[in-house]
């Protein structure tokens, strides 16, 4: 009786999911095809663009790895991401702990104020910040990015960590302090080990957001040797006006997928930061 | 507080310690967000350029120049059109996708990974993928239309030319940008909506079912009203991200063809950085500020209401 209806519902569900998966993932499928397709096959408008009409090739990957700065972009991205994660932890952990434990009225306001600075976009800040970096001689240096990227990691991560610390009962520190630890000692030895997953979340966000960033990197860095993948791939893999689509797509694909896998694990935490306790 | 707090030493004096711990973050934010914001305002009231970054007060001349510039007016209109249009579409689609993802099925992690890709991968690289899909000669869409007999011969629905030229015609280029914004922000809105759906208490839904509310009735009377605040949050953040985004337009069209897809952020970049007119660029970027301030105020009100309940 209900069997047919159930099957129809199931079918409808899978159809819907298939449509969405196609829409979301097709550009990445398109990258995979271009990465392994021979130029002769790639640049033939009559050929079916969705499949390999000729045997696939690794030549684009070879070009990307040997004839471009792609590996340099990757290592730059990694250095910047790691440094930004470290700076974010150093500043956001104490701030979040302070807000979580001693926030009275002013602390509440300060906490929300810190979160609101997340809404001030790079597109307003990048003109003055480009002057700062020029004045301090940081143009074309990774330091300019390490200095500026915490502007979008610290507000968000402070907010997130505050939630983590609030979830840890105060009695645990009280107990540690009765046992002779100072307040800071209790923070370092008792609270931080309990919030490892929160700290890990902060590291993952700082890293991925640094990797995704485009405007500052585009504005501050013009030297190919100091570029990150987000700007290196779109701006450098073009010869004159000619896009080298094979290597370009290979670069986009290699730089996208690993970070996407890690980020997917942490998405729910990311969202809890946005919903600001609206979902309990 | 008494007891353990009363032992000597700086690390135990509460008020002092609270201030010391938060000081570095506050100082950094003040120096790297607060000061640049003030600088942006000062620049916009000056005649500073990259060649001569010294300040001479110039009054509102930059704002007047911006408003008198037809390209600026187009960029202002486009910024609103892109944000509102793409986010309206995103809200509808993300609800459909979220309710599909809320039901259990096999292979969920893989599906979730794939539909989240546009958000989890760097947007500049995703946009490059789209640039190749919109290619004037090799676009796979054009190939499909040609195969379906809709393009490439006299009398065909999409014209006799062999290609559509997605990014070469003003209206199509605008549609192309909107599609990429929808693609990019659908995952975020979906995850936010999922959080909202999973927060509805099961007994409410059961009670509704017993009272005979199924399908669309259940949506209209139960789920939509209950998830309205969270939908609003998804919408507002989506607006912030599209309204201030530069990457999509910069990678796809550079604001072309003939400024048809120019937005405030790209126009700021082309005027202020590439054109070297810092003052003009700063003035253009500040036109985003009222909208962002309004959104911040709305979010604050919602956060406060969430605390009350």
Coordinates of C-alpha atoms in Angstrom, one line a residue:
Chain A
X1 CA 0.0 0.0 0.0
X2 CA 2.6 2.5 1.1
X3 CA 5.3 0.8 -0.9
X4 CA 4.8 2.6 -4.1
X5 CA 4.5 6.0 -2.5
X6 CA 7.7 5.3 -0.5
X7 CA 9.6 4.4 -3.7
X8 CA 8.3 7.5 -5.4
X9 CA 9.5 9.6 -2.5
X10 CA 12.9 7.9 -2.6
X11 CA 13.2 8.4 -6.3
X12 CA 12.3 12.1 -5.9
X13 CA 14.9 12.5 -3.2
X14 CA 17.6 10.9 -5.3
X15 CA 16.6 13.0 -8.4
X16 CA 16.9 16.2 -6.3
X17 CA 20.2 15.2 -4.8
X18 CA 21.6 14.3 -8.3
X19 CA 20.6 17.7 -9.7
X20 CA 22.3 19.5 -6.8
X21 CA 25.4 17.4 -6.9
X22 CA 25.7 18.0 -10.7
X23 CA 25.3 21.8 -10.2
X24 CA 27.8 22.0 -7.4
X25 CA 30.5 19.5 -8.5
X26 CA 30.4 20.0 -12.3
X27 CA 33.0 22.7 -12.4
X28 CA 35.4 20.4 -10.6
X29 CA 34.6 17.5 -13.0
X30 CA 35.3 20.0 -15.7
X31 CA 38.7 20.7 -14.1
X32 CA 39.5 16.9 -14.0
X33 CA 38.7 16.5 -17.7
X34 CA 40.8 19.5 -18.7
X35 CA 43.7 18.3 -16.5
X36 CA 44.1 15.0 -18.3
X37 CA 42.9 15.9 -21.8
X38 CA 45.4 16.3 -24.7
X39 CA 45.5 19.8 -26.2
X40 CA 44.5 18.4 -29.5
X41 CA 41.3 17.0 -28.0
X42 CA 40.8 20.0 -25.7
X43 CA 40.8 22.6 -28.4
X44 CA 38.5 20.8 -30.9
X45 CA 35.0 22.5 -30.7
X46 CA 33.3 19.5 -32.4
X47 CA 34.7 16.9 -29.9
X48 CA 32.5 15.8 -27.0
X49 CA 33.8 18.0 -24.2
X50 CA 32.6 15.7 -21.4
X51 CA 34.7 12.7 -22.2
X52 CA 38.2 11.7 -23.4
X53 CA 38.1 11.4 -27.2
X54 CA 41.8 10.6 -27.2
X55 CA 43.8 8.8 -24.5
X56 CA 44.4 11.0 -21.5
X57 CA 47.8 12.5 -20.8
X58 CA 49.9 13.6 -17.9
X59 CA 51.6 16.4 -19.9
X60 CA 49.6 19.2 -18.3
X61 CA 50.6 18.1 -14.8
X62 CA 54.2 17.9 -15.9
X63 CA 54.0 21.4 -17.3
X64 CA 52.4 22.7 -14.1
X65 CA 55.0 21.1 -11.8
X66 CA 58.2 21.8 -13.9
X67 CA 57.6 24.9 -15.9
X68 CA 55.6 27.1 -13.5
X69 CA 56.0 28.3 -10.0
X70 CA 53.1 26.2 -8.8
X71 CA 55.1 24.4 -6.1
X72 CA 56.3 27.8 -4.9
X73 CA 52.7 29.0 -4.6
X74 CA 51.8 25.9 -2.6
X75 CA 54.7 26.3 -0.2
X76 CA 53.9 30.1 0.2
X77 CA 50.3 29.2 0.9
X78 CA 51.4 26.7 3.5
X79 CA 53.8 29.1 5.2
X80 CA 51.3 31.9 5.3
X81 CA 48.5 29.6 6.5
X82 CA 50.6 28.1 9.3
X83 CA 51.9 31.5 10.5
X84 CA 48.4 33.0 10.5
X85 CA 47.1 30.0 12.4
X86 CA 49.8 30.6 15.1
X87 CA 49.1 34.3 15.3
X88 CA 45.4 33.7 15.6
X89 CA 45.8 31.2 18.4
X90 CA 48.2 33.5 20.3
X91 CA 45.7 36.4 20.3
X92 CA 42.3 34.7 20.2
X93 CA 42.8 32.1 23.0
X94 CA 43.5 34.6 25.8
X95 CA 40.9 37.0 24.5
X96 CA 38.2 34.3 24.3
X97 CA 39.1 33.0 27.7
X98 CA 38.9 36.4 29.2
X99 CA 35.5 37.0 27.6
X100 CA 34.2 33.6 28.6
X101 CA 35.1 33.8 32.2
X102 CA 34.8 37.4 33.2
X103 CA 32.4 38.8 30.8
X104 CA 29.9 41.0 32.5
X105 CA 27.9 43.6 30.7
X106 CA 31.0 45.3 29.1
X107 CA 32.5 42.0 28.2
X108 CA 29.3 40.9 26.4
X109 CA 29.4 44.2 24.4
X110 CA 33.1 43.7 23.7
X111 CA 32.5 40.2 22.5
X112 CA 29.8 41.2 20.1
X113 CA 31.9 44.2 19.0
X114 CA 34.8 41.8 18.1
X115 CA 32.5 39.6 16.1
X116 CA 31.0 42.6 14.3
X117 CA 34.5 43.6 13.0
X118 CA 34.2 40.4 11.0
X119 CA 31.6 42.2 8.9
X120 CA 34.1 45.0 7.9
X121 CA 35.1 43.7 4.5
X122 CA 38.6 43.5 2.9
X123 CA 37.1 45.5 0.0
X124 CA 36.9 48.6 2.3
X125 CA 40.2 47.9 4.2
X126 CA 42.5 47.0 1.3
X127 CA 43.2 50.6 0.2
X128 CA 44.5 51.9 3.5
X129 CA 46.2 48.5 4.3
X130 CA 48.0 48.6 0.9
X131 CA 49.4 52.0 2.0
X132 CA 50.5 50.5 5.4
X133 CA 52.3 47.6 3.7
X134 CA 54.0 50.0 1.2
X135 CA 55.1 52.4 4.0
X136 CA 56.6 49.5 6.0
X137 CA 58.3 48.1 3.0
X138 CA 56.4 44.8 3.0
X139 CA 55.2 44.8 -0.6
X140 CA 55.9 41.5 -2.4
X141 CA 56.6 39.9 1.0
X142 CA 54.7 37.1 2.6
X143 CA 54.9 39.1 5.9
X144 CA 52.3 41.5 4.5
X145 CA 49.8 38.7 4.3
X146 CA 50.7 37.3 7.7
X147 CA 50.3 40.7 9.2
X148 CA 46.9 41.4 7.6
X149 CA 45.1 38.0 7.4
X150 CA 44.4 37.8 11.2
X151 CA 42.0 40.7 10.6
X152 CA 39.4 38.1 9.4
X153 CA 40.5 35.1 11.5
X154 CA 40.8 36.7 14.9
X155 CA 37.2 38.1 15.2
X156 CA 35.6 34.8 14.1
X157 CA 37.9 32.5 16.0
X158 CA 37.6 34.5 19.3
X159 CA 33.9 34.2 19.0
X160 CA 34.1 30.4 18.4
X161 CA 36.6 29.8 21.2
X162 CA 34.4 31.8 23.6
X163 CA 31.7 29.2 23.0
X164 CA 34.1 26.4 23.7
X165 CA 35.4 27.9 26.9
X166 CA 31.9 28.7 28.2
X167 CA 31.0 25.0 27.9
X168 CA 33.8 24.0 30.3
X169 CA 32.6 24.2 33.9
X170 CA 34.3 26.7 36.1
X171 CA 34.6 24.2 38.9
X172 CA 37.4 22.4 37.0
X173 CA 39.7 25.4 37.2
X174 CA 38.6 26.3 40.7
X175 CA 39.6 22.8 41.7
X176 CA 43.0 23.1 40.0
X177 CA 43.6 26.4 41.8
X178 CA 42.7 25.0 45.1
X179 CA 45.4 22.4 44.3
X180 CA 47.9 25.2 44.0
X181 CA 47.9 26.3 40.3
X182 CA 47.6 29.9 39.4
X183 CA 44.8 31.1 37.2
X184 CA 47.1 31.1 34.1
X185 CA 48.4 27.7 35.1
X186 CA 44.9 26.4 35.3
X187 CA 44.2 27.8 31.8
X188 CA 47.3 26.2 30.3
X189 CA 47.2 22.9 32.1
X190 CA 43.5 22.2 32.5
X191 CA 41.3 24.3 30.2
X192 CA 43.4 24.1 27.0
X193 CA 43.8 20.3 27.0
X194 CA 40.0 20.1 27.4
X195 CA 39.4 22.4 24.4
X196 CA 41.8 20.7 21.9
X197 CA 39.0 20.3 19.4
X198 CA 38.3 24.0 19.6
X199 CA 41.9 24.9 19.0
X200 CA 42.1 22.5 16.1
X201 CA 39.0 24.1 14.6
X202 CA 40.7 27.5 14.9
X203 CA 43.8 26.2 13.1
X204 CA 41.8 24.7 10.3
X205 CA 39.8 27.9 9.8
X206 CA 42.8 30.2 9.9
X207 CA 44.5 28.0 7.4
X208 CA 41.6 27.6 4.9
X209 CA 40.5 31.2 5.1
X210 CA 44.1 32.3 4.4
X211 CA 44.3 29.9 1.5
X212 CA 41.0 31.3 0.1
X213 CA 41.9 35.0 0.4
X214 CA 42.2 36.8 -2.9
X215 CA 42.0 40.6 -2.6
X216 CA 44.9 41.4 -0.2
X217 CA 47.1 38.9 -2.0
X218 CA 46.3 40.4 -5.4
X219 CA 46.9 43.9 -4.1
X220 CA 50.1 43.4 -2.1
X221 CA 51.9 40.8 -4.2
X222 CA 53.0 41.3 -7.8
X223 CA 56.1 39.1 -7.6
X224 CA 55.5 35.6 -8.9
X225 CA 57.8 34.1 -6.4
X226 CA 55.8 35.4 -3.4
X227 CA 52.3 34.5 -4.7
X228 CA 49.8 32.1 -3.0
X229 CA 47.8 29.6 -5.0
X230 CA 44.6 31.7 -4.9
X231 CA 46.3 34.4 -7.0
X232 CA 49.2 32.5 -8.5
X233 CA 47.0 30.0 -10.5
X234 CA 44.6 32.6 -12.0
X235 CA 47.2 35.3 -12.8
X236 CA 50.4 33.5 -13.7
X237 CA 49.3 30.5 -15.9
X238 CA 48.5 32.8 -18.7
X239 CA 51.0 33.4 -21.5
X240 CA 50.3 36.9 -22.8
X241 CA 46.6 36.6 -23.5
X242 CA 46.7 32.9 -24.0
X243 CA 45.2 30.8 -21.1
X244 CA 47.0 27.5 -20.7
X245 CA 43.8 25.7 -19.7
X246 CA 45.3 22.3 -19.1
X247 CA 47.9 23.3 -16.5
X248 CA 45.5 26.0 -15.2
X249 CA 42.8 23.5 -14.4
X250 CA 45.4 21.0 -13.0
X251 CA 46.6 23.7 -10.6
X252 CA 43.0 24.7 -9.6
X253 CA 42.2 21.1 -8.9
X254 CA 45.3 20.1 -6.9
X255 CA 45.0 23.3 -4.7
X256 CA 41.2 22.8 -4.1
X257 CA 40.6 19.2 -3.2
X258 CA 42.8 18.5 -0.1
X259 CA 41.7 21.7 1.7
X260 CA 38.1 21.0 0.8
X261 CA 38.3 17.5 2.4
X262 CA 39.6 18.9 5.7
X263 CA 37.2 21.8 5.7
X264 CA 34.2 19.6 5.1
X265 CA 34.9 17.9 8.5
X266 CA 34.7 21.3 10.3
X267 CA 31.8 22.9 8.4
X268 CA 29.3 22.4 11.2
X269 CA 31.5 24.3 13.7
X270 CA 31.9 27.0 11.2
X271 CA 28.2 27.4 10.9
X272 CA 27.6 27.4 14.7
X273 CA 29.8 30.5 14.6
X274 CA 27.4 32.2 12.2
X275 CA 24.2 31.3 13.9
X276 CA 25.3 33.0 17.1
X277 CA 23.4 30.8 19.4
X278 CA 20.1 31.2 17.4
X279 CA 20.1 27.4 17.2
X280 CA 20.3 25.8 20.6
Chain B
X1 CA 35.1 36.0 44.4
X2 CA 36.9 34.8 47.4
X3 CA 39.1 31.7 48.1
X4 CA 41.6 30.9 45.4
X5 CA 41.3 34.3 43.8
X6 CA 42.9 36.0 46.8
X7 CA 46.3 34.6 46.5
X8 CA 48.9 37.3 45.4
X9 CA 50.5 37.7 42.1
X10 CA 49.4 39.3 38.9
X11 CA 48.0 36.1 37.4
X12 CA 45.4 35.9 40.1
X13 CA 44.0 39.5 40.2
X14 CA 40.9 39.0 38.3
X15 CA 40.0 42.3 36.7
X16 CA 43.6 43.0 35.8
X17 CA 44.1 39.6 34.3
X18 CA 40.9 39.8 32.3
X19 CA 42.1 43.1 30.8
X20 CA 45.7 41.8 30.1
X21 CA 44.4 38.7 28.4
X22 CA 42.1 40.5 26.0
X23 CA 44.4 43.5 25.4
X24 CA 46.5 42.0 22.5
X25 CA 43.5 41.0 20.4
X26 CA 41.7 44.3 21.0
X27 CA 44.9 46.2 20.2
X28 CA 45.4 44.2 17.0
X29 CA 41.8 44.8 15.9
X30 CA 42.0 48.5 16.7
X31 CA 45.3 48.8 14.7
X32 CA 44.4 46.7 11.7
X33 CA 40.7 47.2 11.3
X34 CA 39.8 50.3 13.3
X35 CA 42.6 52.5 12.1
X36 CA 42.3 51.5 8.4
X37 CA 38.6 52.2 8.6
X38 CA 39.3 55.7 9.8
X39 CA 42.1 56.0 7.2
X40 CA 39.6 55.0 4.5
X41 CA 37.3 57.9 5.5
X42 CA 40.3 60.3 5.7
X43 CA 41.5 59.2 2.2
X44 CA 38.0 59.6 0.8
X45 CA 38.0 63.3 1.9
X46 CA 41.5 64.0 0.5
X47 CA 43.3 64.1 -2.9
X48 CA 45.8 61.3 -2.1
X49 CA 47.2 59.2 -5.0
X50 CA 49.7 56.4 -5.1
X51 CA 52.3 58.8 -6.4
X52 CA 51.6 61.4 -3.8
X53 CA 50.0 59.7 -0.7
X54 CA 50.0 63.0 1.4
X55 CA 46.7 64.3 2.7
X56 CA 45.2 67.5 1.6
X57 CA 41.6 68.0 2.7
X58 CA 39.4 68.0 -0.3
X59 CA 36.0 67.8 1.1
X60 CA 33.3 65.8 -0.6
X61 CA 34.8 66.1 -4.0
X62 CA 35.5 62.4 -4.4
X63 CA 31.9 61.4 -3.4
X64 CA 30.6 64.0 -5.9
X65 CA 32.9 62.7 -8.6
X66 CA 31.8 59.1 -7.9
X67 CA 28.1 60.0 -8.0
X68 CA 28.6 61.9 -11.3
X69 CA 30.3 58.9 -12.9
X70 CA 28.0 56.7 -15.0
X71 CA 30.3 53.7 -14.4
X72 CA 30.0 54.2 -10.6
X73 CA 26.2 54.3 -10.8
X74 CA 26.2 51.1 -12.8
X75 CA 28.5 49.4 -10.3
X76 CA 26.3 50.5 -7.4
X77 CA 23.2 49.1 -9.2
X78 CA 25.0 45.9 -10.1
X79 CA 26.2 45.4 -6.6
X80 CA 22.6 45.4 -5.3
X81 CA 21.3 43.4 -8.2
X82 CA 23.9 40.6 -7.9
X83 CA 23.5 40.4 -4.1
X84 CA 19.7 40.4 -3.9
X85 CA 19.0 38.3 -6.9
X86 CA 21.6 35.6 -6.1
X87 CA 20.6 35.4 -2.4
X88 CA 16.9 35.1 -3.2
X89 CA 17.7 32.1 -5.4
X90 CA 20.0 30.7 -2.8
X91 CA 17.4 30.8 0.0
X92 CA 14.9 28.8 -2.1
X93 CA 17.5 26.3 -3.4
X94 CA 19.2 25.9 0.0
X95 CA 15.9 25.0 1.6
X96 CA 15.3 22.3 -1.0
X97 CA 18.8 20.9 -0.6
X98 CA 18.8 21.1 3.2
X99 CA 15.5 19.1 3.4
X100 CA 17.0 16.5 1.1
X101 CA 20.1 16.2 3.1
X102 CA 18.1 16.0 6.4
X103 CA 16.7 12.6 5.4
X104 CA 19.0 9.6 5.9
X105 CA 20.3 7.9 2.9
X106 CA 23.4 5.9 1.9
X107 CA 26.5 7.7 0.7
X108 CA 25.6 10.8 2.5
X109 CA 29.2 11.9 3.3
X110 CA 30.2 11.8 -0.4
X111 CA 27.1 13.8 -1.4
X112 CA 27.7 16.3 1.3
X113 CA 31.4 16.6 0.3
X114 CA 30.4 17.2 -3.3
X115 CA 27.7 19.8 -2.7
X116 CA 29.9 21.7 -0.2
X117 CA 32.9 21.9 -2.7
X118 CA 32.0 25.4 -4.0
X119 CA 32.3 26.8 -0.5
X120 CA 35.2 24.6 0.8
X121 CA 37.5 25.1 -2.3
X122 CA 39.1 28.5 -2.8
X123 CA 36.7 30.8 -4.7
X124 CA 39.3 32.2 -7.1
X125 CA 40.0 28.6 -8.3
X126 CA 36.4 27.7 -8.6
X127 CA 35.8 30.9 -10.6
X128 CA 38.6 29.9 -12.9
X129 CA 36.7 26.6 -13.5
X130 CA 33.7 28.6 -14.4
X131 CA 35.7 30.9 -16.7
X132 CA 36.7 27.8 -18.7
X133 CA 33.0 26.7 -18.7
X134 CA 31.9 30.0 -20.0
X135 CA 34.7 30.0 -22.7
X136 CA 33.7 31.8 -25.8
X137 CA 34.6 28.9 -28.1
X138 CA 34.9 25.7 -26.0
X139 CA 32.0 26.2 -23.6
X140 CA 30.3 22.8 -22.9
X141 CA 26.9 24.5 -22.7
X142 CA 27.4 25.7 -26.3
X143 CA 28.3 22.2 -27.4
X144 CA 25.2 20.8 -25.8
X145 CA 23.0 23.5 -27.4
X146 CA 24.6 22.8 -30.8
X147 CA 24.0 19.0 -30.3
X148 CA 20.4 19.7 -29.4
X149 CA 19.9 21.9 -32.5
X150 CA 19.3 25.1 -30.6
X151 CA 22.4 26.9 -31.7
X152 CA 24.7 27.5 -34.7
X153 CA 22.4 27.3 -37.7
X154 CA 20.1 30.0 -39.2
X155 CA 16.7 30.0 -37.5
X156 CA 18.0 28.2 -34.3
X157 CA 16.5 29.3 -31.0
X158 CA 19.8 30.7 -29.6
X159 CA 20.9 32.2 -32.8
X160 CA 22.9 31.3 -35.9
X161 CA 26.4 32.0 -34.4
X162 CA 28.3 28.9 -33.3
X163 CA 28.7 30.2 -29.8
X164 CA 26.7 32.0 -27.1
X165 CA 29.5 34.3 -25.8
X166 CA 28.4 34.0 -22.2
X167 CA 30.8 36.7 -20.9
X168 CA 30.7 38.8 -24.1
X169 CA 27.1 40.2 -23.9
X170 CA 26.1 42.5 -21.0
X171 CA 22.9 40.7 -19.9
X172 CA 24.4 37.2 -20.2
X173 CA 27.5 38.3 -18.4
X174 CA 25.4 39.5 -15.5
X175 CA 23.5 36.2 -15.4
X176 CA 26.8 34.3 -15.5
X177 CA 28.1 36.2 -12.5
X178 CA 24.8 35.6 -10.6
X179 CA 25.0 31.9 -11.3
X180 CA 28.5 31.7 -9.9
X181 CA 27.4 33.6 -6.8
X182 CA 24.5 31.2 -6.3
X183 CA 26.9 28.3 -6.8
X184 CA 29.4 29.7 -4.3
X185 CA 26.9 30.5 -1.5
X186 CA 24.5 27.6 -1.8
X187 CA 26.6 25.3 0.5
X188 CA 26.9 27.9 3.3
X189 CA 23.1 28.6 3.3
X190 CA 22.4 24.9 3.1
X191 CA 24.4 24.1 6.2
X192 CA 22.9 27.0 8.1
X193 CA 19.4 25.8 7.1
X194 CA 20.2 22.2 8.1
X195 CA 21.2 23.5 11.5
X196 CA 17.8 25.2 11.7
X197 CA 15.8 22.2 10.6
X198 CA 17.6 19.8 13.0
X199 CA 16.8 22.2 15.9
X200 CA 13.0 21.8 15.4
X201 CA 11.8 19.6 18.3
X202 CA 10.6 16.2 17.0
X203 CA 7.4 16.3 19.1
X204 CA 6.2 19.4 17.4
X205 CA 6.5 17.7 14.0
X206 CA 4.8 14.6 15.4
X207 CA 1.9 16.6 16.8
X208 CA 1.5 18.3 13.5
X209 CA 1.4 15.0 11.7
X210 CA -1.2 13.6 14.1
X211 CA -3.3 16.7 13.5
X212 CA -3.2 15.9 9.8
X213 CA -0.5 18.3 8.5
X214 CA 1.5 16.7 5.8
X215 CA 3.8 17.8 2.9
X216 CA 3.4 21.5 2.0
X217 CA 1.0 22.2 4.9
X218 CA 3.7 21.1 7.4
X219 CA 6.2 23.4 5.6
X220 CA 3.9 26.4 5.6
X221 CA 2.6 26.2 9.1
X222 CA 5.4 24.5 11.0
X223 CA 8.9 24.4 9.5
X224 CA 9.0 27.7 7.7
X225 CA 7.8 29.9 10.6
X226 CA 10.1 28.0 13.1
X227 CA 13.1 28.3 10.9
X228 CA 12.5 31.9 9.8
X229 CA 15.2 33.5 12.1
X230 CA 17.9 31.1 10.8
X231 CA 16.8 31.6 7.2
X232 CA 17.2 35.4 7.9
X233 CA 20.7 34.8 9.2
X234 CA 21.7 32.7 6.1
X235 CA 20.3 35.5 3.9
X236 CA 22.1 38.3 5.7
X237 CA 25.4 36.6 5.6
X238 CA 24.9 35.7 2.0
X239 CA 24.2 39.4 1.2
X240 CA 27.4 40.4 3.1
X241 CA 29.5 38.0 1.1
X242 CA 28.1 38.8 -2.3
X243 CA 27.8 42.5 -1.7
X244 CA 31.5 42.8 -0.8
X245 CA 32.9 40.1 -3.0
X246 CA 35.5 41.1 -5.7
X247 CA 36.9 37.7 -6.7
X248 CA 34.0 36.4 -8.8
X249 CA 33.7 39.5 -11.0
X250 CA 37.4 40.1 -11.2
X251 CA 38.2 36.5 -12.3
X252 CA 35.2 36.1 -14.7
X253 CA 34.9 39.5 -16.5
X254 CA 37.1 42.2 -14.9
X255 CA 33.9 44.2 -14.8
X256 CA 33.3 43.8 -18.6
X257 CA 32.0 43.8 -21.2
X258 CA 32.3 47.6 -21.2
X259 CA 31.7 47.8 -17.4
X260 CA 28.4 45.9 -17.6
X261 CA 29.3 43.7 -14.6
X262 CA 31.3 46.2 -12.7
X263 CA 30.6 46.2 -8.9
X264 CA 31.7 48.5 -6.1
X265 CA 34.5 46.3 -5.0
X266 CA 36.0 45.8 -8.5
X267 CA 35.6 49.5 -9.3
X268 CA 37.4 50.4 -6.1
X269 CA 40.2 48.2 -7.1
X270 CA 40.5 49.5 -10.7
X271 CA 40.2 53.1 -9.6
X272 CA 42.2 53.0 -6.4
X273 CA 44.9 50.4 -6.9
X274 CA 45.3 50.0 -10.7
X275 CA 44.4 53.7 -11.4
X276 CA 46.4 54.9 -8.4
X277 CA 43.6 57.3 -7.3
X278 CA 43.5 56.3 -3.6
X279 CA 41.1 59.0 -2.6
X280 CA 38.6 58.1 -5.3
X281 CA 38.9 54.4 -4.5
X282 CA 38.3 54.9 -0.8
X283 CA 35.2 57.0 -1.5
X284 CA 33.8 54.3 -3.8
X285 CA 34.4 51.5 -1.2
X286 CA 32.7 53.5 1.5
X287 CA 29.4 53.4 -0.3
X288 CA 29.2 49.8 0.9
X289 CA 29.3 50.9 4.5
X290 CA 25.7 51.9 5.1
X291 CA 24.4 48.5 3.9
X292 CA 26.9 46.6 6.1
X293 CA 26.1 48.8 9.1
X294 CA 22.4 48.1 8.6
X295 CA 23.0 44.3 8.4
X296 CA 25.2 44.4 11.5
X297 CA 22.3 46.2 13.4
X298 CA 19.8 43.5 12.2
X299 CA 22.1 40.7 13.2
X300 CA 22.5 42.3 16.7
X301 CA 18.8 42.5 17.2
X302 CA 18.4 38.9 16.2
X303 CA 21.2 37.8 18.5
X304 CA 19.6 39.6 21.4
X305 CA 16.2 38.0 20.7
X306 CA 17.9 34.6 20.5
X307 CA 19.3 35.2 24.0
X308 CA 15.9 36.1 25.4
X309 CA 14.2 32.8 24.3

